[in-house]
GROMACS .gro file of C-alpha atoms in nm:
model
  430
    1MET     CA    1  -2.858   2.011  -0.971
    2ALA     CA    2  -2.731   1.841  -0.654
    3SER     CA    3  -2.751   2.051  -0.339
    4GLU     CA    4  -2.439   2.139  -0.145
    5PRO     CA    5  -2.391   1.933   0.172
    6ASP     CA    6  -2.467   2.105   0.501
    7VAL     CA    7  -2.163   2.222   0.697
    8LEU     CA    8  -2.136   2.196   1.073
    9GLY     CA    9  -1.794   2.268   1.223
   10ALA     CA   10  -1.506   2.072   1.072
   11PHE     CA   11  -1.724   1.836   0.866
   12ASP     CA   12  -2.008   1.857   0.618
   13SER     CA   13  -2.296   1.612   0.580
   14ASP     CA   14  -2.140   1.417   0.290
   15HIS     CA   15  -2.007   1.100   0.461
   16PRO     CA   16  -1.878   1.261   0.784
   17PRO     CA   17  -1.690   1.043   1.034
   18SER     CA   18  -1.921   0.835   1.250
   19ARG     CA   19  -1.998   0.971   1.597
   20SER     CA   20  -2.066   0.621   1.729
   21LEU     CA   21  -1.733   0.488   1.599
   22ALA     CA   22  -1.545   0.782   1.751
   23ASP     CA   23  -1.721   0.728   2.084
   24ASP     CA   24  -1.607   0.364   2.089
   25CYS     CA   25  -1.262   0.491   2.189
   26VAL     CA   26  -1.215   0.468   2.567
   27HIS     CA   27  -0.880   0.658   2.556
   28CYS     CA   28  -0.691   0.368   2.716
   29GLY     CA   29  -0.365   0.444   2.534
   30PHE     CA   30  -0.288   0.090   2.411
   31CYS     CA   31  -0.250   0.241   2.062
   32LEU     CA   32   0.027   0.484   2.157
   33PRO     CA   33   0.337   0.258   2.131
   34SER     CA   34   0.210   0.118   1.799
   35CYS     CA   35   0.171   0.461   1.636
   36PRO     CA   36   0.478   0.573   1.437
   37THR     CA   37   0.405   0.946   1.464
   38TYR     CA   38   0.349   0.927   1.839
   39VAL     CA   39   0.667   0.720   1.884
   40LEU     CA   40   0.860   0.975   1.677
   41TRP     CA   41   0.720   1.300   1.820
   42GLY     CA   42   0.549   1.211   2.148
   43GLU     CA   43   0.260   1.448   2.070
   44GLU     CA   44  -0.087   1.343   2.189
   45MET     CA   45  -0.263   1.493   1.885
   46ASP     CA   46  -0.036   1.288   1.659
   47SER     CA   47  -0.160   0.964   1.813
   48PRO     CA   48  -0.476   0.771   1.720
   49ARG     CA   49  -0.632   0.865   2.053
   50GLY     CA   50  -0.554   1.232   1.992
   51ARG     CA   51  -0.684   1.226   1.636
   52ILE     CA   52  -1.009   1.063   1.750
   53HIS     CA   53  -1.042   1.344   2.005
   54LEU     CA   54  -1.000   1.594   1.719
   55ILE     CA   55  -1.273   1.412   1.523
   56GLN     CA   56  -1.505   1.437   1.824
   57GLN     CA   57  -1.429   1.809   1.850
   58GLY     CA   58  -1.504   1.852   1.480
   59LEU     CA   59  -1.834   1.669   1.519
   60ASP     CA   60  -1.914   1.902   1.810
   61GLY     CA   61  -1.868   2.207   1.585
   62ALA     CA   62  -1.497   2.293   1.605
   63PRO     CA   63  -1.370   2.437   1.274
   64LEU     CA   64  -1.135   2.250   1.040
   65SER     CA   65  -0.822   2.450   1.122
   66ASP     CA   66  -0.478   2.423   0.962
   67ALA     CA   67  -0.351   2.255   1.278
   68MET     CA   68  -0.633   1.997   1.278
   69ALA     CA   69  -0.581   1.915   0.910
   70GLY     CA   70  -0.206   1.887   0.971
   71HIS     CA   71  -0.252   1.618   1.236
   72PHE     CA   72  -0.460   1.408   0.994
   73ASP     CA   73  -0.214   1.466   0.707
   74ALA     CA   74   0.068   1.346   0.935
   75CYS     CA   75  -0.104   1.011   0.997
   76LEU     CA   76   0.046   0.732   0.785
   77GLY     CA   77  -0.277   0.532   0.783
   78CYS     CA   78  -0.072   0.224   0.874
   79LEU     CA   79  -0.354   0.094   1.100
   80ALA     CA   80  -0.117  -0.057   1.357
   81CYS     CA   81  -0.347   0.106   1.612
   82VAL     CA   82  -0.638  -0.104   1.485
   83THR     CA   83  -0.436  -0.417   1.559
   84ALA     CA   84  -0.337  -0.288   1.904
   85CYS     CA   85  -0.680  -0.161   2.013
   86PRO     CA   86  -0.848  -0.389   2.272
   87SER     CA   87  -1.185  -0.215   2.216
   88GLY     CA   88  -1.197  -0.282   1.841
   89VAL     CA   89  -1.219   0.086   1.745
   90ARG     CA   90  -1.249   0.121   1.366
   91TYR     CA   91  -0.989   0.393   1.327
   92ASP     CA   92  -0.954   0.294   0.961
   93GLU     CA   93  -1.314   0.397   0.886
   94LEU     CA   94  -1.280   0.714   1.092
   95LEU     CA   95  -0.959   0.810   0.912
   96ASN     CA   96  -1.096   0.742   0.564
   97ALA     CA   97  -1.404   0.957   0.629
   98THR     CA   98  -1.202   1.236   0.789
   99ARG     CA   99  -0.943   1.243   0.514
  100ALA     CA  100  -1.215   1.276   0.252
  101GLN     CA  101  -1.347   1.579   0.441
  102VAL     CA  102  -0.998   1.733   0.473
  103GLU     CA  103  -0.921   1.674   0.107
  104ARG     CA  104  -1.248   1.828  -0.004
  105ARG     CA  105  -1.283   2.117   0.239
  106HIS     CA  106  -0.939   2.226   0.361
  107PRO     CA  107  -0.762   2.483   0.139
  108ARG     CA  108  -0.417   2.369   0.028
  109THR     CA  109  -0.119   2.591  -0.044
  110ARG     CA  110  -0.017   2.634  -0.406
  111SER     CA  111   0.283   2.402  -0.365
  112GLU     CA  112   0.061   2.136  -0.202
  113ARG     CA  113  -0.189   2.160  -0.485
  114LEU     CA  114   0.084   2.128  -0.748
  115LEU     CA  115   0.239   1.826  -0.575
  116ARG     CA  116  -0.096   1.651  -0.544
  117ALA     CA  117  -0.178   1.727  -0.907
  118LEU     CA  118   0.153   1.567  -1.010
  119VAL     CA  119   0.115   1.259  -0.790
  120PHE     CA  120  -0.250   1.185  -0.871
  121GLY     CA  121  -0.220   1.284  -1.234
  122LEU     CA  122   0.063   1.034  -1.283
  123PHE     CA  123   0.079   0.740  -1.044
  124PRO     CA  124  -0.270   0.586  -1.098
  125TYR     CA  125  -0.219   0.577  -1.478
  126PRO     CA  126   0.004   0.293  -1.603
  127ARG     CA  127   0.039   0.430  -1.958
  128ARG     CA  128   0.170   0.760  -1.828
  129LEU     CA  129   0.408   0.579  -1.595
  130ARG     CA  130   0.544   0.362  -1.875
  131LEU     CA  131   0.644   0.678  -2.062
  132LEU     CA  132   0.888   0.748  -1.778
  133ARG     CA  133   1.083   0.425  -1.822
  134ALA     CA  134   1.301   0.547  -2.110
  135PRO     CA  135   1.399   0.878  -1.942
  136LEU     CA  136   1.473   0.689  -1.618
  137ALA     CA  137   1.689   0.437  -1.802
  138ALA     CA  138   1.881   0.719  -1.972
  139TYR     CA  139   1.916   0.899  -1.637
  140ARG     CA  140   2.096   0.596  -1.497
  141ALA     CA  141   2.286   0.492  -1.810
  142THR     CA  142   2.452   0.833  -1.846
  143GLY     CA  143   2.556   0.848  -1.482
  144ALA     CA  144   2.327   1.145  -1.420
  145ASP     CA  145   2.174   0.956  -1.127
  146ARG     CA  146   2.503   0.984  -0.932
  147LEU     CA  147   2.496   1.361  -0.981
  148GLY     CA  148   2.127   1.361  -0.891
  149HIS     CA  149   2.198   1.183  -0.561
  150ARG     CA  150   2.455   1.452  -0.472
  151LEU     CA  151   2.222   1.738  -0.568
  152ALA     CA  152   1.913   1.590  -0.402
  153LYS     CA  153   1.984   1.762  -0.071
  154HIS     CA  154   1.940   2.098  -0.247
  155LEU     CA  155   1.599   2.004  -0.393
  156PRO     CA  156   1.261   2.053  -0.223
  157PRO     CA  157   1.196   1.749   0.003
  158ALA     CA  158   0.927   1.596  -0.220
  159LEU     CA  159   1.142   1.617  -0.534
  160ALA     CA  160   1.445   1.484  -0.348
  161THR     CA  161   1.238   1.188  -0.233
  162MET     CA  162   1.115   1.120  -0.587
  163GLU     CA  163   1.475   1.118  -0.709
  164GLU     CA  164   1.587   0.887  -0.429
  165LEU     CA  165   1.296   0.642  -0.467
  166ALA     CA  166   1.294   0.625  -0.848
  167PRO     CA  167   1.234   0.254  -0.923
  168PRO     CA  168   1.438   0.039  -1.162
  169ALA     CA  169   1.364   0.126  -1.525
  170ARG     CA  170   1.365  -0.232  -1.655
  171ARG     CA  171   1.111  -0.311  -1.923
  172ALA     CA  172   0.827  -0.497  -1.756
  173PRO     CA  173   0.745  -0.841  -1.901
  174ARG     CA  174   0.408  -0.844  -2.075
  175LEU     CA  175   0.189  -1.113  -1.929
  176PRO     CA  176  -0.040  -1.313  -2.156
  177THR     CA  177  -0.412  -1.286  -2.090
  178ARG     CA  178  -0.419  -1.651  -1.981
  179VAL     CA  179  -0.156  -1.861  -1.800
  180ARG     CA  180  -0.265  -2.222  -1.784
  181ALA     CA  181  -0.244  -2.428  -1.467
  182ARG     CA  182   0.023  -2.697  -1.439
  183GLY     CA  183  -0.140  -3.029  -1.368
  184ARG     CA  184  -0.491  -3.045  -1.224
  185ARG     CA  185  -0.665  -2.707  -1.220
  186ARG     CA  186  -0.755  -2.617  -0.862
  187ALA     CA  187  -0.890  -2.264  -0.917
  188THR     CA  188  -0.932  -1.991  -1.179
  189VAL     CA  189  -0.796  -1.658  -1.060
  190GLY     CA  190  -0.782  -1.307  -1.199
  191LEU     CA  191  -0.455  -1.121  -1.141
  192LEU     CA  192  -0.452  -0.749  -1.066
  193THR     CA  193  -0.149  -0.594  -1.234
  194GLY     CA  194  -0.241  -0.241  -1.126
  195CYS     CA  195  -0.070   0.088  -1.208
  196VAL     CA  196   0.275   0.139  -1.052
  197GLN     CA  197   0.307  -0.240  -1.027
  198SER     CA  198   0.252  -0.299  -1.398
  199ALA     CA  199   0.480  -0.011  -1.506
  200PHE     CA  200   0.780  -0.078  -1.282
  201PHE     CA  201   0.734  -0.411  -1.101
  202GLY     CA  202   0.605  -0.635  -1.377
  203SER     CA  203   0.859  -0.898  -1.274
  204VAL     CA  204   0.667  -0.941  -0.948
  205SER     CA  205   0.338  -1.000  -1.132
  206ALA     CA  206   0.515  -1.242  -1.367
  207ALA     CA  207   0.646  -1.435  -1.067
  208THR     CA  208   0.295  -1.436  -0.917
  209ALA     CA  209   0.149  -1.582  -1.236
  210ARG     CA  210   0.419  -1.853  -1.254
  211VAL     CA  211   0.377  -1.956  -0.890
  212LEU     CA  212  -0.002  -1.968  -0.914
  213ALA     CA  213   0.021  -2.179  -1.231
  214LEU     CA  214   0.267  -2.420  -1.070
  215GLU     CA  215   0.028  -2.452  -0.775
  216GLY     CA  216  -0.262  -2.547  -1.003
  217CYS     CA  217  -0.430  -2.215  -1.077
  218GLU     CA  218  -0.537  -2.093  -1.416
  219VAL     CA  219  -0.448  -1.723  -1.421
  220LEU     CA  220  -0.645  -1.466  -1.621
  221VAL     CA  221  -0.503  -1.115  -1.671
  222PRO     CA  222  -0.779  -0.879  -1.794
  223ARG     CA  223  -0.641  -0.622  -2.038
  224ARG     CA  224  -0.900  -0.358  -1.944
  225GLN     CA  225  -0.784  -0.325  -1.585
  226GLY     CA  226  -0.592  -0.028  -1.444
  227CYS     CA  227  -0.548   0.134  -1.104
  228CYS     CA  228  -0.762  -0.022  -0.830
  229GLY     CA  229  -0.804   0.314  -0.653
  230ALA     CA  230  -0.587   0.240  -0.348
  231LEU     CA  231  -0.374   0.555  -0.370
  232SER     CA  232  -0.685   0.772  -0.400
  233ALA     CA  233  -0.889   0.590  -0.134
  234HIS     CA  234  -0.614   0.605   0.126
  235THR     CA  235  -0.562   0.981   0.079
  236GLY     CA  236  -0.924   1.092   0.097
  237ARG     CA  237  -0.999   1.124  -0.276
  238ARG     CA  238  -1.321   0.927  -0.239
  239ASP     CA  239  -1.493   1.007  -0.571
  240GLU     CA  240  -1.176   0.934  -0.768
  241ALA     CA  241  -1.128   0.606  -0.581
  242ALA     CA  242  -1.488   0.507  -0.656
  243ARG     CA  243  -1.434   0.561  -1.030
  244PHE     CA  244  -1.128   0.336  -1.028
  245ALA     CA  245  -1.315   0.078  -0.818
  246ARG     CA  246  -1.607   0.059  -1.062
  247ALA     CA  247  -1.370   0.008  -1.356
  248THR     CA  248  -1.186  -0.268  -1.166
  249ILE     CA  249  -1.512  -0.443  -1.080
  250ASP     CA  250  -1.619  -0.428  -1.447
  251ALA     CA  251  -1.286  -0.580  -1.559
  252PHE     CA  252  -1.292  -0.874  -1.319
  253ASP     CA  253  -1.665  -0.945  -1.333
  254ALA     CA  254  -1.625  -0.993  -1.708
  255ALA     CA  255  -1.338  -1.241  -1.646
  256GLY     CA  256  -1.558  -1.480  -1.445
  257VAL     CA  257  -1.295  -1.596  -1.192
  258ASP     CA  258  -1.309  -1.773  -0.857
  259TYR     CA  259  -1.069  -1.527  -0.691
  260VAL     CA  260  -0.906  -1.193  -0.767
  261VAL     CA  261  -0.542  -1.202  -0.659
  262THR     CA  262  -0.320  -0.909  -0.566
  263ASP     CA  263   0.052  -0.900  -0.492
  264SER     CA  264   0.060  -0.544  -0.358
  265ALA     CA  265  -0.059  -0.499   0.000
  266GLY     CA  266  -0.223  -0.159  -0.050
  267CYS     CA  267  -0.417  -0.280  -0.354
  268GLY     CA  268  -0.555  -0.582  -0.175
  269SER     CA  269  -0.657  -0.370   0.121
  270ALA     CA  270  -0.841  -0.119  -0.101
  271MET     CA  271  -1.023  -0.387  -0.298
  272LYS     CA  272  -1.145  -0.554   0.020
  273GLU     CA  273  -1.285  -0.211   0.118
  274TYR     CA  274  -1.490  -0.169  -0.203
  275VAL     CA  275  -1.791  -0.293  -0.010
  276GLU     CA  276  -1.777   0.022   0.208
  277LEU     CA  277  -1.661   0.258  -0.068
  278LEU     CA  278  -1.954   0.174  -0.300
  279ALA     CA  279  -2.218   0.095  -0.038
  280ASP     CA  280  -2.435   0.389  -0.155
  281ASP     CA  281  -2.412   0.303  -0.526
  282PRO     CA  282  -2.720   0.097  -0.618
  283ARG     CA  283  -2.561  -0.033  -0.941
  284TYR     CA  284  -2.234  -0.143  -0.783
  285ALA     CA  285  -2.297  -0.212  -0.413
  286GLY     CA  286  -2.377  -0.582  -0.460
  287ARG     CA  287  -2.100  -0.632  -0.714
  288ALA     CA  288  -1.852  -0.457  -0.485
  289GLU     CA  289  -1.947  -0.687  -0.198
  290ARG     CA  290  -1.895  -0.995  -0.414
  291LEU     CA  291  -1.557  -0.878  -0.548
  292SER     CA  292  -1.434  -0.781  -0.201
  293ALA     CA  293  -1.526  -1.129  -0.077
  294ARG     CA  294  -1.330  -1.292  -0.364
  295THR     CA  295  -1.017  -1.078  -0.328
  296ARG     CA  296  -0.707  -1.251  -0.188
  297ASP     CA  297  -0.347  -1.157  -0.136
  298VAL     CA  298  -0.138  -1.409  -0.326
  299THR     CA  299   0.018  -1.546  -0.005
  300GLU     CA  300  -0.327  -1.578   0.152
  301LEU     CA  301  -0.461  -1.782  -0.141
  302LEU     CA  302  -0.154  -2.007  -0.164
  303VAL     CA  303  -0.188  -2.103   0.201
  304GLU     CA  304  -0.564  -2.162   0.157
  305LEU     CA  305  -0.498  -2.396  -0.135
  306GLY     CA  306  -0.196  -2.568   0.020
  307PRO     CA  307   0.131  -2.651  -0.161
  308VAL     CA  308   0.159  -2.907  -0.441
  309ALA     CA  309   0.470  -2.793  -0.633
  310PRO     CA  310   0.807  -2.912  -0.495
  311ARG     CA  311   1.031  -2.654  -0.326
  312HIS     CA  312   1.408  -2.632  -0.381
  313PRO     CA  313   1.662  -2.494  -0.133
  314VAL     CA  314   1.733  -2.120  -0.110
  315ARG     CA  315   2.033  -2.066   0.116
  316ARG     CA  316   1.965  -1.715   0.244
  317THR     CA  317   1.903  -1.544   0.576
  318VAL     CA  318   1.587  -1.343   0.518
  319ALA     CA  319   1.448  -1.051   0.715
  320TYR     CA  320   1.073  -1.033   0.654
  321HIS     CA  321   0.909  -0.690   0.673
  322ASP     CA  322   0.535  -0.672   0.745
  323ALA     CA  323   0.372  -0.433   0.498
  324CYS     CA  324   0.114  -0.240   0.702
  325HIS     CA  325  -0.175  -0.289   0.462
  326LEU     CA  326  -0.106  -0.662   0.468
  327ALA     CA  327  -0.048  -0.713   0.843
  328HIS     CA  328  -0.284  -0.453   0.990
  329ALA     CA  329  -0.546  -0.376   0.724
  330GLN     CA  330  -0.585  -0.733   0.591
  331LYS     CA  331  -0.470  -0.916   0.909
  332ILE     CA  332  -0.233  -1.133   0.704
  333ARG     CA  333   0.081  -1.212   0.904
  334SER     CA  334   0.122  -1.587   0.922
  335ALA     CA  335   0.066  -1.673   0.553
  336PRO     CA  336   0.384  -1.506   0.414
  337ARG     CA  337   0.593  -1.652   0.696
  338GLN     CA  338   0.443  -1.997   0.643
  339LEU     CA  339   0.537  -1.985   0.275
  340LEU     CA  340   0.890  -1.863   0.351
  341ARG     CA  341   0.944  -2.129   0.619
  342GLY     CA  342   0.837  -2.389   0.364
  343ILE     CA  343   1.145  -2.312   0.151
  344PRO     CA  344   1.424  -2.559   0.237
  345GLU     CA  345   1.741  -2.416   0.397
  346LEU     CA  346   1.599  -2.064   0.420
  347ARG     CA  347   1.651  -1.896   0.758
  348LEU     CA  348   1.385  -1.641   0.856
  349VAL     CA  349   1.467  -1.363   1.103
  350GLU     CA  350   1.233  -1.102   1.253
  351PRO     CA  351   1.332  -0.735   1.289
  352ALA     CA  352   1.251  -0.549   1.611
  353GLU     CA  353   0.956  -0.306   1.605
  354ALA     CA  354   0.798  -0.509   1.325
  355GLU     CA  355   0.462  -0.340   1.386
  356LEU     CA  356   0.595   0.010   1.303
  357CYS     CA  357   0.554   0.146   0.949
  358CYS     CA  358   0.857   0.200   0.725
  359GLY     CA  359   0.721   0.538   0.611
  360SER     CA  360   0.621   0.443   0.258
  361ALA     CA  361   0.246   0.425   0.325
  362GLY     CA  362   0.124   0.460  -0.034
  363VAL     CA  363   0.231   0.811  -0.135
  364TYR     CA  364   0.292   0.936   0.220
  365ASN     CA  365   0.667   0.948   0.155
  366LEU     CA  366   0.601   1.195  -0.128
  367LEU     CA  367   0.340   1.407   0.051
  368GLU     CA  368   0.516   1.403   0.391
  369PRO     CA  369   0.879   1.329   0.293
  370GLU     CA  370   1.060   1.446   0.606
  371PRO     CA  371   0.889   1.226   0.867
  372ALA     CA  372   0.879   0.942   0.612
  373ARG     CA  373   1.258   0.960   0.589
  374GLU     CA  374   1.289   0.931   0.969
  375PHE     CA  375   1.059   0.628   0.972
  376GLY     CA  376   1.260   0.469   0.691
  377ASP     CA  377   1.591   0.524   0.870
  378ARG     CA  378   1.453   0.370   1.190
  379LYS     CA  379   1.322   0.067   1.000
  380ALA     CA  380   1.655   0.022   0.815
  381GLU     CA  381   1.844   0.024   1.146
  382ARG     CA  382   1.622  -0.254   1.283
  383ILE     CA  383   1.666  -0.462   0.968
  384ARG     CA  384   2.044  -0.422   0.968
  385ALA     CA  385   2.051  -0.549   1.325
  386THR     CA  386   1.907  -0.887   1.216
  387GLY     CA  387   2.219  -0.977   1.016
  388ALA     CA  388   2.003  -1.081   0.719
  389ASP     CA  389   2.149  -1.096   0.370
  390LEU     CA  390   1.811  -1.045   0.197
  391LEU     CA  391   1.510  -0.824   0.275
  392VAL     CA  392   1.167  -0.957   0.176
  393ALA     CA  393   0.828  -0.781   0.186
  394GLY     CA  394   0.487  -0.812   0.022
  395ASN     CA  395   0.470  -0.456  -0.107
  396PRO     CA  396   0.700  -0.292  -0.365
  397GLY     CA  397   0.661   0.054  -0.209
  398CYS     CA  398   0.802  -0.074   0.120
  399LEU     CA  399   1.099  -0.228  -0.060
  400LEU     CA  400   1.180   0.101  -0.237
  401GLN     CA  401   1.148   0.297   0.089
  402ILE     CA  402   1.369   0.065   0.296
  403THR     CA  403   1.621   0.020   0.014
  404ALA     CA  404   1.668   0.398   0.000
  405ALA     CA  405   1.715   0.413   0.378
  406LEU     CA  406   1.970   0.129   0.375
  407ARG     CA  407   2.158   0.304   0.093
  408ARG     CA  408   2.169   0.630   0.291
  409ALA     CA  409   2.321   0.438   0.582
  410GLY     CA  410   2.588   0.288   0.357
  411THR     CA  411   2.459  -0.067   0.408
  412PRO     CA  412   2.268  -0.165   0.093
  413LEU     CA  413   2.088  -0.498   0.103
  414PRO     CA  414   1.934  -0.705  -0.178
  415THR     CA  415   1.554  -0.711  -0.172
  416ALA     CA  416   1.280  -0.932  -0.311
  417HIS     CA  417   0.904  -0.959  -0.300
  418THR     CA  418   0.781  -1.262  -0.105
  419ILE     CA  419   0.645  -1.419  -0.422
  420GLU     CA  420   0.977  -1.371  -0.607
  421LEU     CA  421   1.157  -1.576  -0.343
  422LEU     CA  422   0.895  -1.851  -0.361
  423ASP     CA  423   0.918  -1.840  -0.741
  424ALA     CA  424   1.295  -1.889  -0.717
  425SER     CA  425   1.246  -2.191  -0.492
  426LEU     CA  426   0.988  -2.351  -0.722
  427ARG     CA  427   1.211  -2.295  -1.028
  428GLY     CA  428   1.519  -2.449  -0.875
  429GLY     CA  429   1.646  -2.224  -0.598
  430SER     CA  430   1.826  -1.965  -0.813
   0.00000   0.00000   0.00000
């Protein structure tokens, strides 16, 4: 029987946050204007610098209090501070380790436990999600959604947010297991279709497969794949994330591909972190390192390969939103813009405060719905100010979050994933 980890203050001995990483912070404050919660509330303990100070206190023996746990729960994990930090502090690693401790050791209220059981018992499982499509379609077809919008203000915040963010209930196209390259084959790639993506945003994955094929990639879609573990990893559910990661590695190792491609920013970020997540697993550590090294966001790979398929005009003014786990976690900013600027007659505009999170942040908008709503409203205001007639992002969760905020403001705007717009250009500009 495994022994219980030793407990000292806020943290136990099972993967505590690193003292040396926490001590890298020189408290300069460059992170403050990049942190959404600090910008919103102006509270030191709701800034990266303040949270690192709390980690240091916990390592020194301070107990894991409700207040301490609340400051870590309030963090979006957007990692804009990592981009802003001149000292290279790995706040991402500190946050992941701390969240795992909070999730394992901090007692939750009954309502918090029920909400987490619902979210993590549903969202990482595509078959369960697909069962929701028919009820969602009926909800909209009968007009019940209009009544639901009016009643949402009387619901608990998390349920109201679920109602507001409910995705389109279209039947997702079923991708074949192999999509052959057009012309000379330049690479063989495996496509992650994921959990929420496969259930509700299958059109995005279909567009990804078409674009990759037109650019000379043979696309393999393993049937045995499921959730990559991103939702679990980014909320401190380390053991659960590791189980999903091992299954994902098994699926793509068997496919024998040059690259594994994602079209959801959070998924790509999590898969590139498998090397840290499974570092202590002797059976999977090496395999995790190899898969992390082969993982690419679709925009990243397309720019690496270079364009071969002709582009057709798309006459739109596009506001591009940086998904945090693409721009900050994966450091991918120029590739999506380069692809968009390569579309003839498309005008690209940049919203103000582009570095600030929209409030989606995986399942943050469900677990912390009230601040998430404020972040979404702020982001929508900045996007409206651009005068764009189309919003584009590389993460479906961001699009749902900002769409809801624009609707609340009475200024709805069409949205598209980056790859959907490129797909339209390659297919004739529709």
